[in-house]
Amino acid sequence: MNKLKLRISYADTDQMGMVYYANYLKYFERGRTELLREVGVNYKELEAKGFYLPVLSAECKYISPAKYDDVIIVETKIQEVTAASITCYYEVKLGEKLLVIGKTKHPFVNKDLKPMRIPKDIKEVLEKHLEK
């Protein structure tokens, strides 16, 4: 699991002073990138090898809003690894208070968006860090 600490900027909020709902997907992406880096799977290196991880699906449940200047934690876990995709699970918290939960699914594809099997060495690393 990766815990990414973020301070909410004014630009991330809406007229009501709360984080604009779509920005949580950006926070998920940042958490996922840091998690992959932490376990030894660098996204930039994956792309150099011809692998891409587009978003196939995204889910987000909003429980309570974050506001300007709040310091939130985005907890990211690898929830599922298949032959050709990964699913990540996210919890966004303010202290111990749960604000948002979500998940995203990412197929491994080539530049032409053709599905590809996850290379064995990368799959082993991802499976080693599976959490449920």
GROMACS .gro file of N, CA, C and O in nm, residues 16 56 89 105 112-113 118:
model
   28
   16MET      N    1  -1.808   2.613  -0.403
   16MET     CA    2  -1.850   2.585  -0.265
   16MET      C    3  -1.730   2.562  -0.172
   16MET      O    4  -1.747   2.535  -0.054
   56LEU      N    5  -0.961   0.153  -1.802
   56LEU     CA    6  -1.072   0.080  -1.862
   56LEU      C    7  -1.202   0.114  -1.789
   56LEU      O    8  -1.308   0.128  -1.849
   89TYR      N    9  -0.728  -0.005  -0.585
   89TYR     CA   10  -0.830   0.041  -0.491
   89TYR      C   11  -0.774   0.161  -0.416
   89TYR      O   12  -0.656   0.163  -0.380
  105LYS      N   13  -0.948   0.016  -1.318
  105LYS     CA   14  -0.896  -0.104  -1.384
  105LYS      C   15  -0.816  -0.060  -1.506
  105LYS      O   16  -0.860   0.027  -1.581
  112ASP      N   17  -0.105   0.053  -3.016
  112ASP     CA   18  -0.226   0.043  -3.099
  112ASP      C   19  -0.348  -0.001  -3.017
  112ASP      O   20  -0.451  -0.036  -3.073
  113LEU      N   21  -0.333  -0.001  -2.885
  113LEU     CA   22  -0.438  -0.040  -2.790
  113LEU      C   23  -0.474  -0.188  -2.796
  113LEU      O   24  -0.581  -0.229  -2.751
  118ILE      N   25   0.072  -0.928  -1.927
  118ILE     CA   26   0.169  -0.862  -1.839
  118ILE      C   27   0.296  -0.946  -1.841
  118ILE      O   28   0.290  -1.068  -1.821
   0.00000   0.00000   0.00000
